Short mmCIF file of C-alpha atoms in Angstrom, two decimals:
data_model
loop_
_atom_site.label_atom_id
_atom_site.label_comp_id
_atom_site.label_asym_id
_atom_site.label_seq_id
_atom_site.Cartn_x
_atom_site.Cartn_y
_atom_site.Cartn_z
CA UNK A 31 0.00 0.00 0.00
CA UNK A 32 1.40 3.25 -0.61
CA UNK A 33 1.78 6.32 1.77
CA UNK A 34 -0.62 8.52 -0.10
CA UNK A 35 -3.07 7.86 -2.53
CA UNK A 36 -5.27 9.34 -5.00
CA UNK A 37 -7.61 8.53 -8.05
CA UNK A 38 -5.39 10.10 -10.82
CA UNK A 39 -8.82 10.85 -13.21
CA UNK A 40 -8.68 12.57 -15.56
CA UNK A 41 -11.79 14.39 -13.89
CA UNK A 42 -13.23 16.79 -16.37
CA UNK A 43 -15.75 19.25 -15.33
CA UNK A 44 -17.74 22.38 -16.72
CA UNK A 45 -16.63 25.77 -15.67
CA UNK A 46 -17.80 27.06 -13.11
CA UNK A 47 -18.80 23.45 -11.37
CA UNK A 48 -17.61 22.79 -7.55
CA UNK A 49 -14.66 19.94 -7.73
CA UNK A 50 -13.72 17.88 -5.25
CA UNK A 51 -10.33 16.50 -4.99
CA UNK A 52 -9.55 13.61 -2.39
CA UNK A 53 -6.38 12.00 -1.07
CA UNK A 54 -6.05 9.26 1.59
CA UNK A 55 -2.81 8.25 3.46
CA UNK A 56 -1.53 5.93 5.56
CA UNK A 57 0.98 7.39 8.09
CA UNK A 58 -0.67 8.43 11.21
CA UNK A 59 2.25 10.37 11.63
CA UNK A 60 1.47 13.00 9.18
CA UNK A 61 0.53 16.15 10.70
CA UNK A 62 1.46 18.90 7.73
CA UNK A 63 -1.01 18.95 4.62
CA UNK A 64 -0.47 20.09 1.46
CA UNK A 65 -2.11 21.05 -2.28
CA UNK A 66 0.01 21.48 -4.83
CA UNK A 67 -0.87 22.36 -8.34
CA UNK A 68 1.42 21.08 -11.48
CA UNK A 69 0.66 22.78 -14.74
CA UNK A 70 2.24 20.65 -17.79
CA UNK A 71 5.67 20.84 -17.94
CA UNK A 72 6.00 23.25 -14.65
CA UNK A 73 7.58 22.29 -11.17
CA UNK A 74 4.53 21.96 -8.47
CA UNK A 75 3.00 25.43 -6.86
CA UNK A 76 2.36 25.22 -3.18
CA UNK A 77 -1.54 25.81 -2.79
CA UNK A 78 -2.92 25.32 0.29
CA UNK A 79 -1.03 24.28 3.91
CA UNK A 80 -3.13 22.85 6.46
CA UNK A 81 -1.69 21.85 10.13
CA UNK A 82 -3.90 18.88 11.70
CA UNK A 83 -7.09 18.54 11.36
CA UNK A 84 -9.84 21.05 10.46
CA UNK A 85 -10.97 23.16 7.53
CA UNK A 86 -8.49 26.15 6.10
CA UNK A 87 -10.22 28.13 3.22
CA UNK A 88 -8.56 30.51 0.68
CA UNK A 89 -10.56 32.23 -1.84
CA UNK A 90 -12.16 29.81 -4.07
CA UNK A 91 -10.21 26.85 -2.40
CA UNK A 92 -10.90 24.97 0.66
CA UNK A 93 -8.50 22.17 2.13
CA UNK A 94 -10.42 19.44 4.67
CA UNK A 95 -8.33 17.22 6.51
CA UNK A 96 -9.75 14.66 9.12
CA UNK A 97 -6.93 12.74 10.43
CA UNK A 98 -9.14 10.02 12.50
CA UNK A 99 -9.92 8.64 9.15
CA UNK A 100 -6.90 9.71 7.46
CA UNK A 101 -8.95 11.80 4.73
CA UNK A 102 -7.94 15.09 2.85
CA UNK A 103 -9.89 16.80 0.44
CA UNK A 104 -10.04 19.74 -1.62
CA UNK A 105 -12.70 21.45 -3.27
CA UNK A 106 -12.63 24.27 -6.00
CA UNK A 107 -15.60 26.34 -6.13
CA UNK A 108 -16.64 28.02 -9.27
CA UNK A 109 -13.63 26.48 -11.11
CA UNK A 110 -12.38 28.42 -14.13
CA UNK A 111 -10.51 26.82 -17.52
CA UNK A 112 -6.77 27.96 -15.62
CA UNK A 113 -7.81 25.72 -13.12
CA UNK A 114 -6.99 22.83 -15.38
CA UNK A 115 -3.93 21.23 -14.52
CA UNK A 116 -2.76 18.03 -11.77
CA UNK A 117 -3.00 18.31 -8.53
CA UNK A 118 -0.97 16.68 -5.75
CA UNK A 119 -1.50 15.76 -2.13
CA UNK A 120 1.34 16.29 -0.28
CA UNK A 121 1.44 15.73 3.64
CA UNK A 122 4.86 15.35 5.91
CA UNK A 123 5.72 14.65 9.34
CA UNK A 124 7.19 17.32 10.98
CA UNK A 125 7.68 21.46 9.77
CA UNK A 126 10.82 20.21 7.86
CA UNK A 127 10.71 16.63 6.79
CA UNK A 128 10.39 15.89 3.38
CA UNK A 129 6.82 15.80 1.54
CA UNK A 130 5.34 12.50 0.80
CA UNK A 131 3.24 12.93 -2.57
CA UNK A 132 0.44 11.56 -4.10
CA UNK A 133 0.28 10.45 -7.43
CA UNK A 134 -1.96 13.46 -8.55
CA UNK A 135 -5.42 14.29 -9.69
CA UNK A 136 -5.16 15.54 -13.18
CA UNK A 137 -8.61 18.09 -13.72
CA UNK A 138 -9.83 19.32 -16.70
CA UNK A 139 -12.10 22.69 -16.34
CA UNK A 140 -13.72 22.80 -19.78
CA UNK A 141 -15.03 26.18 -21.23
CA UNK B 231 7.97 32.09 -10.14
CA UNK B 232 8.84 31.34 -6.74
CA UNK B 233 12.22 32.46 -6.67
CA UNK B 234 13.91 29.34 -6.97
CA UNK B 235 15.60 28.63 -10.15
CA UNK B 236 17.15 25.61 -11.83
CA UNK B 237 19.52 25.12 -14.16
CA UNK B 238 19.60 23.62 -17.20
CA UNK B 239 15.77 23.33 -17.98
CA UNK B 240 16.12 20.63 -20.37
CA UNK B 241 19.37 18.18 -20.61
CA UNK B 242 19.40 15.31 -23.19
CA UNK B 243 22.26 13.19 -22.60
CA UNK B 244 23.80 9.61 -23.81
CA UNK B 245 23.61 6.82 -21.46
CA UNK B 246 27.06 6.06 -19.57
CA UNK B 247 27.85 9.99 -19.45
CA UNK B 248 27.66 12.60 -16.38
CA UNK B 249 25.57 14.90 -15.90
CA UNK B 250 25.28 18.38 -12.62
CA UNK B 251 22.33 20.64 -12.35
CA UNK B 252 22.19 23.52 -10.58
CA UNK B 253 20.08 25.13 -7.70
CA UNK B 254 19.57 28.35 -6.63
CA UNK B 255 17.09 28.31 -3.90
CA UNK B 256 15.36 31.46 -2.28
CA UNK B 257 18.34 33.29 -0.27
CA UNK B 258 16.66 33.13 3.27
CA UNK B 259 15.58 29.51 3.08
CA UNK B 260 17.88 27.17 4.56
CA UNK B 261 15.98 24.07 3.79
CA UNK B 262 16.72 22.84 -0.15
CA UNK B 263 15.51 19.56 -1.30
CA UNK B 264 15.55 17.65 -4.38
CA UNK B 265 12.80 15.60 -6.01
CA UNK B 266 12.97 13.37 -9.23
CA UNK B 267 9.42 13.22 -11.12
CA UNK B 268 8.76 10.82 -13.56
CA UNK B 269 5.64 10.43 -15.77
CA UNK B 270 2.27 10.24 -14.25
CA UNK B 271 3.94 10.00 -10.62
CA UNK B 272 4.14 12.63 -7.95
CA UNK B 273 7.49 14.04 -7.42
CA UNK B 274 9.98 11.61 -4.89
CA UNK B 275 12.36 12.14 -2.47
CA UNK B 276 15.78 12.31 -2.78
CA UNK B 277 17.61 14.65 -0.23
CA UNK B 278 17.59 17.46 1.89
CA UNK B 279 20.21 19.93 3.14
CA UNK B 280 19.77 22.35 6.47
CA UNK B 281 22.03 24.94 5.22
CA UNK B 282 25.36 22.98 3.97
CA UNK B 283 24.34 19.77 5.62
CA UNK B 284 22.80 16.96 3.99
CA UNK B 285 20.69 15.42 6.88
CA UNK B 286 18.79 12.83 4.49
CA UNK B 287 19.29 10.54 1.40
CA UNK B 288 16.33 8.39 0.06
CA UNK B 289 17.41 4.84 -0.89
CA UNK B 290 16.32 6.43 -4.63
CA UNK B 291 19.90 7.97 -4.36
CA UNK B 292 22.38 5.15 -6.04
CA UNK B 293 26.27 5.42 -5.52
CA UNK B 294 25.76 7.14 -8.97
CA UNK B 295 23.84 10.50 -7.69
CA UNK B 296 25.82 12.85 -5.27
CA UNK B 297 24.59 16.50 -3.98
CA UNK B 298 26.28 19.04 -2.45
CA UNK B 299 25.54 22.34 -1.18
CA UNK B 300 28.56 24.17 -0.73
CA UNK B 301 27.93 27.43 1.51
CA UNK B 302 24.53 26.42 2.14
CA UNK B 303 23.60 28.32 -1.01
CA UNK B 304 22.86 26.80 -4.41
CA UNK B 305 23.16 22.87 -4.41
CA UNK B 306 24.25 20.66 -7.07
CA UNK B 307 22.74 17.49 -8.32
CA UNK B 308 25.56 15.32 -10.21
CA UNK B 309 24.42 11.82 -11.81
CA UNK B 310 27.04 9.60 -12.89
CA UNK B 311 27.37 7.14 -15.28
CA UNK B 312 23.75 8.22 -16.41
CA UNK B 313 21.44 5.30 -17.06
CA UNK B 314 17.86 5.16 -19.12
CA UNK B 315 16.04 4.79 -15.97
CA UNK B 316 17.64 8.58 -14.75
CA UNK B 317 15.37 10.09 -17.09
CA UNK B 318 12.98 12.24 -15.28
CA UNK B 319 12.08 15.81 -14.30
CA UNK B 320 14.93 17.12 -11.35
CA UNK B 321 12.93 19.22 -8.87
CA UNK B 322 14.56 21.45 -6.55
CA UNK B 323 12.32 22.61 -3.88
CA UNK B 324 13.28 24.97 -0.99
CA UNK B 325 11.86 24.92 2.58
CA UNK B 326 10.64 27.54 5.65
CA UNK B 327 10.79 26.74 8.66
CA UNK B 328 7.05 26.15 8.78
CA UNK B 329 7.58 23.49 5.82
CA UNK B 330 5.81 25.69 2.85
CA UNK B 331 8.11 24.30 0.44
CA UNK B 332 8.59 25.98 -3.06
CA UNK B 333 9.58 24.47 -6.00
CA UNK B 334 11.81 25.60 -8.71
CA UNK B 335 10.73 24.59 -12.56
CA UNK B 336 12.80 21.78 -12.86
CA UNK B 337 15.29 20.00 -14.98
CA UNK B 338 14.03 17.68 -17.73
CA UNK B 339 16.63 15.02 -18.58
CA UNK B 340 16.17 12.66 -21.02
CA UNK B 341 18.86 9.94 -21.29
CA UNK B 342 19.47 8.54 -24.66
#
C-alpha cells in the first residue's frame, strides 16, 4: 500500500462546477497537509497548507483534513478553464521533513 | 515564479555519461531539497540539506547520484554514469521553517 493515494482521473468538469479532490494516506504520523498544483511541464506550486485537522479556506479553495480517518480533500468552487492542470496531495511529518506525494489528480475545467 | 531557479531546464544526454544541475534556492531559506518526477507519478524524495548539511538521502539515491551544497547556497545534483532509468524531471524545492516548500521549474533530462 502506498503512503498517499489518489484517483489520478482525468476528472473533467464544466466551468464554473464545484470539484472535489480527495487523497487518503496511511501514516498516522502525518501532521502537515499540502495542495500542490502542477501545470504541464512546470515544477509543483504550493496551494494550500493545512496543520492537523480542520478546515483552512482561501478564496475559491478549501483544504479538509480529518486525520481520524486519514482523509484530505479539496474542493474548487466556481472552477475556471486555468484551473486545469494536476493536482498533488502532499502531507509530511514534521515542519521540515520531506513531503510525501500523491500520485496526482489531473482536472480538466472545460469552457 | 517562486524564486527558486534551476539550471539547465532541459538536458538530453547519452547513457554512460555525467551529468550536474544547478540550484539556486530562495536566499533566506535554509531548507533545499531535491525531487525526481517521472511520468504520471508525484514528485519523490531524494535529499535534503539544512544549510550545507545533507541530513537525508532516500534509498532512490544510487552510488551514482551525489549532492552538495557548498555554503549552504545553491546545491548541485551530479548523476554519474547516467542510465535510461535517470530520465525524469529534477525538482529542486526549498523549505521555511514552517515546511511551505517551493519548487523551482525543474530539470528535464532525457537519457538517450
Amino acid at each position: 500500500q502506498k503512503e498517499v493515494e489518489q484517483d489520478p482521473g482525468p476528472l473533467s468538469v464544466p466551468e464554473g462546477a464545484i470539484v472535489s479532490l480527495n487523497c487518503t494516506y496511511s501514516n498516522s504520523a502525518f501532521q502537515y497537509f499540502m495542495w500542490y498544483r502542477q501545470y504541464s511541464r512546470k515544477g509543483p506550486e504550493l496551494l494550500m497548507y493545512t496543520y492537523s485537522s480542520g478546515n483552512k479556506e482561501d478564496g475559491r479553495f478549501t483544504a479538509q483534513v480529518d486525520k481520524s480517518s486519514k482523509y484530505i480533500s479539496l474542493f474548487i468552487r466556481d472552477s475556471q478553464p486555468s484551473d486545469s492542470a494536476t493536482y498533488l496531495c502532499a502531507p509530511t511529518k514534521t515542519s521540515y521533513d520531506k513531503v510525501i506525494f500523491g500520485p496526482g489528480t489531473s482536472l480538466s475545467v472545460i469552457p | 515564479d517562486t524564486g527558486v531557479s534551476q539550471d539547465p531546464r532541459h538536458k538530453i544526454t547519452k547513457r554512460g555519461q555525467n551529468v550536474t544541475f544547478r540550484c539556486d534556492p530562495i536566499s533566506e531559506h535554509n531548507r533545499l531539497y531535491w525531487y525526481r518526477q517521472t511520468l504520471g507519478q508525484g514528485p519523490e524524495f531524494l535529499t535534503y540539506f539544512q544549510n550545507e548539511a545533507q541530513l537525508e538521502k532516500s534509498r532512490l539515491l544510487s552510488d551514482r547520484f551525489s549532492a552538495e551544497r557548498p555554503k549552504g547556497s545553491f546545491s548541485t545534483l551530479e548523476i554519474q554514469r547516467t542510465e535510461q532509468g535517470d530520465s525524469a524531471m529534477y525538482l529542486c524545492a526549498t523549505g521555511t521553517r514552517d515546511n511551505e516548500q517551493f519548487f523551482g521549474p525543474g530539470t528535464r533530462l532525457t537519457v538517450l
